[in-house]
Amino acid sequence: MKVAAEKIPFNVELIRQDFPILKRKINGYPLIYFDNAATSQTPKQVIDTIVDYYSNYNANIHRGVHTLSQEATDKYEGARKKIQQHFNAANPYEIIFTSGTTHGINLVANGFASELKKGDEVLISALEHHSNIVPWQMLCEKTGAILKVIPMNENGELIFAEYEKLLSGKTKMVFVNHVSNALGTVNPIKKIIDKAHEAGAVVLVDGAQAAPHIKADVQALDVDFYLVSAHKMCGPTGVGVLYGKEKWLKKLPPYQGGGEMIATVTFEKTTYADLPHKFEAGTPNICGGIAFGAALDYMNEVGFHEIAEYEHQLLEYATKQLLAIEGVKIYGVSKEKTAVISFNIEGIHPYDIGTIIDKLGVAVRTGHHCAQPIMDFYKIPGTVRASFSFYNTMEEIDLFIEAVKRAKAMLE
Ligand SMILES: *Cc1c(COP(=O)(O)O)cnc(C)c1O
């Protein structure tokens, strides 16, 4: 049952030494952190970057002529370039720093209020996170546009033929996640984007859950907007980016007014700054942006190909072990999946399993995972979600399986 060591593409024990939190004990047990889809853990290289910023060059950016301000500006703009290169954006100013995916989606939704009119249609997928549902509902209320949903099947996959039927000359926008946070389904976004463009629609892809596992190339995808949060990919909370094609970012109005986003201000009229500053009002999360750059450096050093390969091994091993437990049902069995397992045990509430296995040191998420429509589809209140990262191990999965078995025995 054990996976042969030579199949593992990198030294996970060495990698684990980079993550101080993995040495923690929870209720006397070693921490087993399987809630990576909610937020990832932070390697010391990123923690050191944060300490270095506040210890050595904390200053406001783009304003001061003094040395610290220039150093902070250089590092912050350097991080923007790293992010640009990582996602292969054509220009650094197409990378807008945000506080995270939710902020970026709201920025775009706000901008499109003047582009949509009554009777226009926007398509959203059945697999979305609430943060890629609610802003569009708000936009439709404001504009009179109609929200339509691309349906999913029992496997947790979008039904492509139904998507094609929904597309028409009325379709103005399509919103879809690259990977579902609740089920792990990887959506065929290239096909979705191409079809939408044929119909003349703009496409926004929520990449929050894909970015820790898949290196997206925004130019190859030809996507109009792509969003990520740093905290899901080894970076800090409170920072993320919105990638937008230059033509859209130029066209959309600013989201917030304030300092940093202006060219000139008089009481009669304000003119806006050029990209990316037009969308970056106020003092940003300077340290967070720089630390996001360090997180990308770290993950690229580990290697996205290696990460994907290893996480797939974790997923297959855990899936097999879980299914061997009587009464386990896994939700989301798409062939294309990241290392997320959403499951229930017959007759037991997910919350009870989560609470008991926490007593044994295992951190999983329970509930609807900010995706209530998916739970409604399966007619369940929620699931237990175990989500893996490249710093997890096969041994941790064995301990997790033991913990689930113990919880089951106690609850039956
Ligand atoms: C986490 C997540 C979000 C929200 O990200 P925030 O960092 O909370 O703004 C949106 N969509 C998906 C698919 C996610 O996994």
Tab-separated table of C-alpha atoms and ligand atoms in Angstrom:
chain	number	residue	atom	x	y	z
A	1	MET	CA	0.000	0.000	0.000
A	2	LYS	CA	2.888	2.353	0.656
A	3	VAL	CA	4.005	4.368	-2.309
A	4	ALA	CA	7.571	3.632	-3.315
A	5	ALA	CA	9.921	6.409	-2.269
A	6	GLU	CA	11.607	6.633	-5.655
A	7	LYS	CA	8.328	7.725	-7.208
A	8	ILE	CA	8.251	10.895	-5.123
A	9	PRO	CA	9.610	13.692	-7.312
A	10	PHE	CA	11.215	15.694	-4.518
A	11	ASN	CA	12.339	15.409	-0.920
A	12	VAL	CA	9.223	16.183	1.051
A	13	GLU	CA	11.042	15.903	4.387
A	14	LEU	CA	13.407	18.695	3.328
A	15	ILE	CA	10.492	20.799	2.122
A	16	ARG	CA	8.670	20.330	5.434
A	17	GLN	CA	11.626	21.866	7.247
A	18	ASP	CA	10.817	25.141	5.481
A	19	PHE	CA	7.406	25.296	7.209
A	20	PRO	CA	7.761	26.095	10.936
A	21	ILE	CA	4.058	25.548	11.649
A	22	LEU	CA	4.300	21.886	10.630
A	23	LYS	CA	6.212	21.244	13.863
A	24	ARG	CA	3.185	22.232	15.942
A	25	LYS	CA	1.305	19.842	18.152
A	26	ILE	CA	-2.476	20.023	18.338
A	27	ASN	CA	-4.046	18.441	21.409
A	28	GLY	CA	-0.818	16.524	21.930
A	29	TYR	CA	-0.742	15.159	18.353
A	30	PRO	CA	1.433	16.346	15.468
A	31	LEU	CA	-0.501	18.792	13.294
A	32	ILE	CA	-1.828	17.243	10.104
A	33	TYR	CA	-2.859	20.202	8.004
A	34	PHE	CA	-5.366	19.167	5.341
A	35	ASP	CA	-7.159	22.503	4.960
A	36	ASN	CA	-4.946	23.823	2.192
A	37	ALA	CA	-7.861	24.798	-0.044
A	38	ALA	CA	-8.888	27.362	2.599
A	39	THR	CA	-5.395	28.744	3.068
A	40	SER	CA	-1.902	27.364	2.598
A	41	GLN	CA	0.932	27.392	5.112
A	42	THR	CA	3.866	29.766	4.866
A	43	PRO	CA	7.489	28.751	4.298
A	44	LYS	CA	10.264	30.487	6.240
A	45	GLN	CA	11.531	32.108	3.040
A	46	VAL	CA	8.267	34.094	2.922
A	47	ILE	CA	8.217	34.732	6.676
A	48	ASP	CA	11.821	36.014	6.425
A	49	THR	CA	10.805	38.357	3.612
A	50	ILE	CA	8.102	39.834	5.848
A	51	VAL	CA	10.498	40.242	8.785
A	52	ASP	CA	13.121	41.794	6.486
A	53	TYR	CA	10.608	44.335	5.160
A	54	TYR	CA	9.551	45.582	8.589
A	55	SER	CA	13.080	45.352	9.989
A	56	ASN	CA	14.942	47.073	7.172
A	57	TYR	CA	12.985	49.067	4.602
A	58	ASN	CA	9.402	49.723	5.735
A	59	ALA	CA	8.272	52.895	3.930
A	60	ASN	CA	5.451	54.157	1.748
A	61	ILE	CA	5.972	53.614	-1.952
A	62	HIS	CA	5.840	55.715	-5.136
A	63	ARG	CA	5.986	58.947	-3.127
A	64	GLY	CA	9.130	59.539	-1.174
A	65	VAL	CA	12.440	60.517	-2.680
A	66	HIS	CA	14.214	59.019	0.308
A	67	THR	CA	16.181	55.782	0.189
A	68	LEU	CA	13.765	53.572	2.119
A	69	SER	CA	10.830	54.604	-0.040
A	70	GLN	CA	12.813	53.867	-3.163
A	71	GLU	CA	13.901	50.475	-1.872
A	72	ALA	CA	10.319	49.547	-0.953
A	73	THR	CA	9.064	50.779	-4.346
A	74	ASP	CA	11.698	48.767	-6.206
A	75	LYS	CA	10.846	45.576	-4.323
A	76	TYR	CA	7.097	46.076	-4.702
A	77	GLU	CA	7.351	46.756	-8.439
A	78	GLY	CA	9.825	43.876	-8.660
A	79	ALA	CA	7.169	41.597	-7.177
A	80	ARG	CA	4.673	42.833	-9.766
A	81	LYS	CA	7.130	41.827	-12.501
A	82	LYS	CA	7.631	38.374	-10.932
A	83	ILE	CA	3.867	37.887	-10.894
A	84	GLN	CA	3.621	39.120	-14.493
A	85	GLN	CA	6.254	36.607	-15.570
A	86	HIS	CA	4.706	33.785	-13.581
A	87	PHE	CA	1.325	34.192	-15.280
A	88	ASN	CA	2.917	35.300	-18.563
A	89	ALA	CA	1.008	38.584	-18.783
A	90	ALA	CA	2.125	40.776	-21.679
A	91	ASN	CA	2.780	43.833	-19.463
A	92	PRO	CA	3.454	44.478	-15.746
A	93	TYR	CA	0.672	47.112	-15.636
A	94	GLU	CA	-1.881	44.417	-16.474
A	95	ILE	CA	-1.211	43.031	-12.973
A	96	ILE	CA	-3.325	44.943	-10.430
A	97	PHE	CA	-2.601	44.323	-6.763
A	98	THR	CA	-5.762	43.634	-4.765
A	99	SER	CA	-6.541	42.392	-1.272
A	100	GLY	CA	-7.443	39.011	-2.798
A	101	THR	CA	-9.686	37.263	-5.300
A	102	THR	CA	-12.909	38.605	-3.772
A	103	HIS	CA	-11.686	42.197	-4.073
A	104	GLY	CA	-10.615	41.641	-7.686
A	105	ILE	CA	-13.977	40.174	-8.706
A	106	ASN	CA	-15.809	43.103	-7.125
A	107	LEU	CA	-13.504	45.511	-8.927
A	108	VAL	CA	-14.402	43.983	-12.296
A	109	ALA	CA	-18.115	43.673	-11.469
A	110	ASN	CA	-18.212	47.323	-10.475
A	111	GLY	CA	-16.454	48.309	-13.692
A	112	PHE	CA	-18.946	46.465	-15.879
A	113	ALA	CA	-21.975	48.236	-14.388
A	114	SER	CA	-21.786	50.767	-17.221
A	115	GLU	CA	-21.170	48.098	-19.909
A	116	LEU	CA	-24.299	45.995	-19.306
A	117	LYS	CA	-27.892	46.839	-20.054
A	118	LYS	CA	-31.304	45.345	-19.384
A	119	GLY	CA	-31.791	42.003	-21.125
A	120	ASP	CA	-28.070	41.271	-21.540
A	121	GLU	CA	-27.096	37.841	-20.271
A	122	VAL	CA	-24.206	36.738	-18.106
A	123	LEU	CA	-23.278	33.094	-17.506
A	124	ILE	CA	-21.904	31.694	-14.324
A	125	SER	CA	-21.033	28.083	-13.538
A	126	ALA	CA	-22.796	25.856	-11.022
A	127	LEU	CA	-19.401	25.204	-9.418
A	128	GLU	CA	-18.650	28.723	-8.220
A	129	HIS	CA	-17.475	30.011	-4.867
A	130	HIS	CA	-19.861	32.588	-3.352
A	131	SER	CA	-17.347	35.300	-4.176
A	132	ASN	CA	-17.864	34.537	-7.879
A	133	ILE	CA	-21.666	34.494	-7.527
A	134	VAL	CA	-22.756	37.339	-5.279
A	135	PRO	CA	-20.936	40.246	-7.024
A	136	TRP	CA	-22.578	39.214	-10.340
A	137	GLN	CA	-26.010	38.977	-8.739
A	138	MET	CA	-25.464	42.494	-7.420
A	139	LEU	CA	-24.365	43.639	-10.891
A	140	CYS	CA	-27.475	42.080	-12.482
A	141	GLU	CA	-29.718	43.819	-9.963
A	142	LYS	CA	-28.083	47.119	-10.813
A	143	THR	CA	-28.200	46.715	-14.586
A	144	GLY	CA	-31.189	44.467	-15.329
A	145	ALA	CA	-28.905	41.865	-16.918
A	146	ILE	CA	-29.952	38.220	-16.535
A	147	LEU	CA	-27.826	35.650	-14.705
A	148	LYS	CA	-27.869	32.117	-16.158
A	149	VAL	CA	-26.188	29.064	-14.711
A	150	ILE	CA	-24.088	26.474	-16.575
A	151	PRO	CA	-25.266	23.210	-14.979
A	152	MET	CA	-23.101	20.427	-13.534
A	153	ASN	CA	-23.441	16.636	-13.487
A	154	GLU	CA	-23.201	14.065	-10.656
A	155	ASN	CA	-19.427	13.780	-11.137
A	156	GLY	CA	-19.064	17.447	-10.327
A	157	GLU	CA	-18.233	18.480	-13.903
A	158	LEU	CA	-19.769	21.271	-15.947
A	159	ILE	CA	-21.972	20.046	-18.804
A	160	PHE	CA	-20.274	21.532	-21.831
A	161	ALA	CA	-23.150	20.894	-24.250
A	162	GLU	CA	-25.470	22.862	-21.952
A	163	TYR	CA	-22.953	25.686	-21.835
A	164	GLU	CA	-22.913	25.847	-25.630
A	165	LYS	CA	-26.702	26.013	-25.658
A	166	LEU	CA	-26.731	28.921	-23.210
A	167	LEU	CA	-24.322	31.013	-25.291
A	168	SER	CA	-25.921	33.476	-27.711
A	169	GLY	CA	-25.527	36.986	-29.070
A	170	LYS	CA	-27.063	38.182	-25.800
A	171	THR	CA	-24.252	36.690	-23.695
A	172	LYS	CA	-21.973	39.503	-22.571
A	173	MET	CA	-19.888	37.839	-19.878
A	174	VAL	CA	-18.918	34.368	-18.634
A	175	PHE	CA	-17.585	33.702	-15.118
A	176	VAL	CA	-16.072	30.403	-14.192
A	177	ASN	CA	-13.481	29.116	-11.779
A	178	HIS	CA	-10.409	27.313	-13.052
A	179	VAL	CA	-10.666	24.806	-10.182
A	180	SER	CA	-13.628	24.296	-7.828
A	181	ASN	CA	-12.627	24.816	-4.207
A	182	ALA	CA	-15.436	22.573	-2.945
A	183	LEU	CA	-14.816	19.552	-5.210
A	184	GLY	CA	-11.409	20.055	-6.829
A	185	THR	CA	-12.805	19.793	-10.379
A	186	VAL	CA	-10.479	21.325	-12.976
A	187	ASN	CA	-12.681	23.062	-15.536
A	188	PRO	CA	-11.766	23.020	-19.259
A	189	ILE	CA	-11.262	26.764	-19.241
A	190	LYS	CA	-9.481	27.049	-22.587
A	191	LYS	CA	-12.491	25.507	-24.334
A	192	ILE	CA	-14.855	27.642	-22.255
A	193	ILE	CA	-12.941	30.836	-23.102
A	194	ASP	CA	-12.771	30.073	-26.828
A	195	LYS	CA	-16.513	29.373	-27.056
A	196	ALA	CA	-17.330	32.540	-25.116
A	197	HIS	CA	-15.142	34.637	-27.391
A	198	GLU	CA	-16.835	33.160	-30.466
A	199	ALA	CA	-20.087	34.494	-29.020
A	200	GLY	CA	-18.474	37.870	-28.319
A	201	ALA	CA	-18.492	37.508	-24.509
A	202	VAL	CA	-15.862	38.575	-21.999
A	203	VAL	CA	-14.485	35.852	-19.707
A	204	LEU	CA	-13.391	36.157	-16.108
A	205	VAL	CA	-11.675	33.141	-14.558
A	206	ASP	CA	-11.408	32.796	-10.780
A	207	GLY	CA	-7.998	31.168	-10.429
A	208	ALA	CA	-7.839	31.215	-6.618
A	209	GLN	CA	-7.948	27.445	-6.292
A	210	ALA	CA	-5.959	26.629	-9.412
A	211	ALA	CA	-2.965	28.874	-8.778
A	212	PRO	CA	-1.424	26.702	-6.006
A	213	HIS	CA	-1.365	23.688	-8.355
A	214	ILE	CA	-1.384	24.858	-11.985
A	215	LYS	CA	0.700	27.556	-13.622
A	216	ALA	CA	-1.756	29.444	-15.819
A	217	ASP	CA	-0.543	31.280	-18.926
A	218	VAL	CA	-2.997	34.141	-19.375
A	219	GLN	CA	-1.879	34.909	-22.931
A	220	ALA	CA	-2.117	31.303	-24.105
A	221	LEU	CA	-5.540	31.057	-22.465
A	222	ASP	CA	-6.521	34.404	-24.007
A	223	VAL	CA	-8.501	35.054	-20.828
A	224	ASP	CA	-9.824	38.588	-20.230
A	225	PHE	CA	-9.501	38.546	-16.429
A	226	TYR	CA	-7.781	36.053	-14.116
A	227	LEU	CA	-7.715	36.318	-10.326
A	228	VAL	CA	-5.694	34.804	-7.522
A	229	SER	CA	-5.099	35.196	-3.769
A	230	ALA	CA	-1.565	34.950	-2.355
A	231	HIS	CA	-2.661	33.148	0.806
A	232	LYS	CA	-3.666	30.025	-1.132
A	233	MET	CA	-0.166	29.720	-2.621
A	234	CYS	CA	2.256	30.034	0.296
A	235	GLY	CA	1.911	33.825	0.546
A	236	PRO	CA	0.343	36.039	3.206
A	237	THR	CA	-3.354	36.898	3.610
A	238	GLY	CA	-4.759	40.213	2.422
A	239	VAL	CA	-3.064	40.348	-0.970
A	240	GLY	CA	-3.785	38.998	-4.419
A	241	VAL	CA	-3.803	40.087	-8.013
A	242	LEU	CA	-6.217	40.771	-10.782
A	243	TYR	CA	-4.818	40.167	-14.249
A	244	GLY	CA	-6.771	42.089	-16.870
A	245	LYS	CA	-6.159	42.587	-20.567
A	246	GLU	CA	-4.896	46.093	-21.184
A	247	LYS	CA	-7.862	47.036	-23.366
A	248	TRP	CA	-10.314	46.208	-20.569
A	249	LEU	CA	-8.343	47.819	-17.785
A	250	LYS	CA	-8.091	50.993	-19.869
A	251	LYS	CA	-11.807	50.979	-20.527
A	252	LEU	CA	-13.139	50.207	-17.043
A	253	PRO	CA	-13.644	53.047	-14.559
A	254	PRO	CA	-11.701	53.037	-11.269
A	255	TYR	CA	-13.220	51.111	-8.384
A	256	GLN	CA	-12.138	53.336	-5.516
A	257	GLY	CA	-11.038	56.950	-5.367
A	258	GLY	CA	-8.201	58.236	-3.243
A	259	GLY	CA	-4.493	58.799	-3.185
A	260	GLU	CA	-2.153	57.001	-5.589
A	261	MET	CA	-4.831	56.529	-8.288
A	262	ILE	CA	-4.910	60.125	-9.580
A	263	ALA	CA	-2.938	62.131	-12.100
A	264	THR	CA	-4.273	65.577	-11.092
A	265	VAL	CA	-6.910	66.652	-8.581
A	266	THR	CA	-8.781	69.926	-8.440
A	267	PHE	CA	-12.205	70.477	-6.904
A	268	GLU	CA	-13.650	70.713	-10.414
A	269	LYS	CA	-12.158	67.564	-11.921
A	270	THR	CA	-9.783	64.728	-11.233
A	271	THR	CA	-7.901	62.838	-13.913
A	272	TYR	CA	-6.869	59.280	-13.215
A	273	ALA	CA	-3.434	57.812	-13.128
A	274	ASP	CA	-2.212	55.346	-15.729
A	275	LEU	CA	-2.385	51.595	-15.209
A	276	PRO	CA	-1.909	49.907	-12.837
A	277	HIS	CA	-2.247	52.805	-10.371
A	278	LYS	CA	-5.748	53.753	-11.553
A	279	PHE	CA	-7.006	50.674	-9.692
A	280	GLU	CA	-4.694	50.894	-6.690
A	281	ALA	CA	-6.115	53.682	-4.537
A	282	GLY	CA	-4.522	54.300	-1.154
A	283	THR	CA	-1.489	52.711	0.462
A	284	PRO	CA	-1.439	49.078	-0.645
A	285	ASN	CA	-0.319	45.985	1.248
A	286	ILE	CA	3.306	46.721	0.363
A	287	CYS	CA	4.863	43.992	2.472
A	288	GLY	CA	2.190	41.533	1.296
A	289	GLY	CA	2.917	42.221	-2.357
A	290	ILE	CA	6.646	41.700	-1.840
A	291	ALA	CA	5.999	38.522	0.155
A	292	PHE	CA	3.701	37.266	-2.620
A	293	GLY	CA	6.686	37.583	-4.969
A	294	ALA	CA	8.782	35.548	-2.526
A	295	ALA	CA	6.051	32.884	-2.356
A	296	LEU	CA	6.061	32.546	-6.154
A	297	ASP	CA	9.854	32.240	-6.117
A	298	TYR	CA	9.541	29.483	-3.528
A	299	MET	CA	6.879	27.524	-5.400
A	300	ASN	CA	8.715	27.847	-8.706
A	301	GLU	CA	11.823	26.532	-7.055
A	302	VAL	CA	9.921	23.473	-5.852
A	303	GLY	CA	8.470	23.287	-9.367
A	304	PHE	CA	4.841	23.278	-10.462
A	305	HIS	CA	5.263	20.123	-12.490
A	306	GLU	CA	6.710	18.302	-9.465
A	307	ILE	CA	4.005	19.723	-7.201
A	308	ALA	CA	1.224	18.521	-9.508
A	309	GLU	CA	2.738	15.062	-9.852
A	310	TYR	CA	3.258	14.589	-6.121
A	311	GLU	CA	-0.138	15.990	-5.110
A	312	HIS	CA	-1.752	13.611	-7.580
A	313	GLN	CA	-0.081	10.698	-5.791
A	314	LEU	CA	-1.418	12.006	-2.473
A	315	LEU	CA	-4.896	12.325	-3.980
A	316	GLU	CA	-4.945	8.814	-5.425
A	317	TYR	CA	-3.616	7.251	-2.234
A	318	ALA	CA	-6.075	9.083	0.020
A	319	THR	CA	-9.022	8.400	-2.289
A	320	LYS	CA	-8.323	4.675	-2.300
A	321	GLN	CA	-7.905	4.539	1.474
A	322	LEU	CA	-11.058	6.534	2.157
A	323	LEU	CA	-13.223	4.487	-0.188
A	324	ALA	CA	-12.157	1.377	1.718
A	325	ILE	CA	-14.076	2.730	4.726
A	326	GLU	CA	-17.667	1.541	4.671
A	327	GLY	CA	-20.274	4.258	4.106
A	328	VAL	CA	-17.876	6.825	2.625
A	329	LYS	CA	-19.150	8.781	-0.356
A	330	ILE	CA	-16.865	11.153	-2.250
A	331	TYR	CA	-18.391	14.162	-4.007
A	332	GLY	CA	-16.639	15.356	-7.127
A	333	VAL	CA	-15.031	12.524	-9.084
A	334	SER	CA	-14.011	14.369	-12.217
A	335	LYS	CA	-11.012	12.836	-14.002
A	336	GLU	CA	-9.331	16.237	-13.933
A	337	LYS	CA	-9.035	17.041	-10.246
A	338	THR	CA	-6.667	18.805	-7.893
A	339	ALA	CA	-5.851	17.223	-4.526
A	340	VAL	CA	-9.189	17.884	-2.838
A	341	ILE	CA	-11.494	15.225	-1.412
A	342	SER	CA	-14.978	16.254	-0.351
A	343	PHE	CA	-16.739	13.379	1.403
A	344	ASN	CA	-19.351	12.240	3.871
A	345	ILE	CA	-19.934	9.080	5.873
A	346	GLU	CA	-23.459	7.753	5.711
A	347	GLY	CA	-25.573	8.821	8.662
A	348	ILE	CA	-22.915	11.091	10.206
A	349	HIS	CA	-22.853	14.889	10.123
A	350	PRO	CA	-19.634	16.290	8.571
A	351	TYR	CA	-19.216	18.713	11.464
A	352	ASP	CA	-18.994	15.839	13.958
A	353	ILE	CA	-16.212	14.148	11.990
A	354	GLY	CA	-14.286	17.419	11.724
A	355	THR	CA	-14.561	18.067	15.452
A	356	ILE	CA	-13.392	14.610	16.486
A	357	ILE	CA	-10.461	14.410	14.104
A	358	ASP	CA	-9.314	17.873	15.258
A	359	LYS	CA	-8.933	16.308	18.695
A	360	LEU	CA	-6.467	13.953	16.992
A	361	GLY	CA	-4.516	16.782	15.361
A	362	VAL	CA	-6.125	16.680	11.900
A	363	ALA	CA	-7.298	19.989	10.377
A	364	VAL	CA	-9.978	19.650	7.688
A	365	ARG	CA	-12.760	21.951	6.602
A	366	THR	CA	-16.376	21.028	7.180
A	367	GLY	CA	-19.495	22.741	5.856
A	368	HIS	CA	-20.558	24.188	2.519
A	369	HIS	CA	-17.117	25.615	1.586
A	370	CYS	CA	-18.630	28.914	0.380
A	371	ALA	CA	-20.379	26.955	-2.371
A	372	GLN	CA	-23.928	26.352	-1.124
A	373	PRO	CA	-25.376	25.744	-4.624
A	374	ILE	CA	-23.089	22.691	-5.008
A	375	MET	CA	-24.314	21.281	-1.674
A	376	ASP	CA	-27.916	21.926	-2.785
A	377	PHE	CA	-27.199	20.033	-6.005
A	378	TYR	CA	-26.154	16.963	-3.986
A	379	LYS	CA	-28.923	17.610	-1.421
A	380	ILE	CA	-26.498	17.608	1.502
A	381	PRO	CA	-25.800	20.225	4.193
A	382	GLY	CA	-22.073	20.052	3.623
A	383	THR	CA	-19.063	17.777	3.406
A	384	VAL	CA	-15.791	17.050	5.114
A	385	ARG	CA	-13.091	18.443	2.838
A	386	ALA	CA	-9.512	17.214	3.015
A	387	SER	CA	-7.266	19.239	0.726
A	388	PHE	CA	-3.601	18.420	0.259
A	389	SER	CA	-0.491	20.378	-0.523
A	390	PHE	CA	3.007	19.414	-1.637
A	391	TYR	CA	4.267	19.513	1.969
A	392	ASN	CA	1.837	16.782	3.063
A	393	THR	CA	2.905	13.147	3.248
A	394	MET	CA	1.585	9.618	2.723
A	395	GLU	CA	2.150	8.980	6.453
A	396	GLU	CA	-0.145	11.900	7.278
A	397	ILE	CA	-2.806	10.357	5.075
A	398	ASP	CA	-2.472	7.069	6.994
A	399	LEU	CA	-2.968	8.937	10.293
A	400	PHE	CA	-5.908	10.869	8.849
A	401	ILE	CA	-7.558	7.611	7.750
A	402	GLU	CA	-7.061	6.169	11.244
A	403	ALA	CA	-8.602	9.328	12.736
A	404	VAL	CA	-11.627	9.116	10.425
A	405	LYS	CA	-12.115	5.465	11.361
A	406	ARG	CA	-11.997	6.338	15.053
A	407	ALA	CA	-14.494	9.181	14.566
A	408	LYS	CA	-16.791	6.825	12.662
A	409	ALA	CA	-16.618	4.221	15.408
A	410	MET	CA	-17.467	6.810	18.049
A	411	LEU	CA	-20.358	8.339	16.118
A	412	GLU	CA	-22.121	5.201	14.938
B	1	LIG	C1	-10.576	31.027	-1.736
B	1	LIG	C2	-11.371	31.211	-2.954
B	1	LIG	C3	-11.965	32.437	-3.272
B	1	LIG	C4	-11.899	33.613	-2.353
B	1	LIG	O1	-10.618	34.052	-2.122
B	1	LIG	P1	-10.340	35.181	-1.036
B	1	LIG	O2	-8.877	35.106	-0.827
B	1	LIG	O3	-11.135	34.810	0.181
B	1	LIG	O4	-10.804	36.475	-1.613
B	1	LIG	C5	-12.669	32.527	-4.446
B	1	LIG	N1	-12.783	31.493	-5.280
B	1	LIG	C6	-12.228	30.311	-5.029
B	1	LIG	C7	-12.379	29.193	-6.013
B	1	LIG	C8	-11.509	30.121	-3.852
B	1	LIG	O5	-10.957	28.933	-3.590
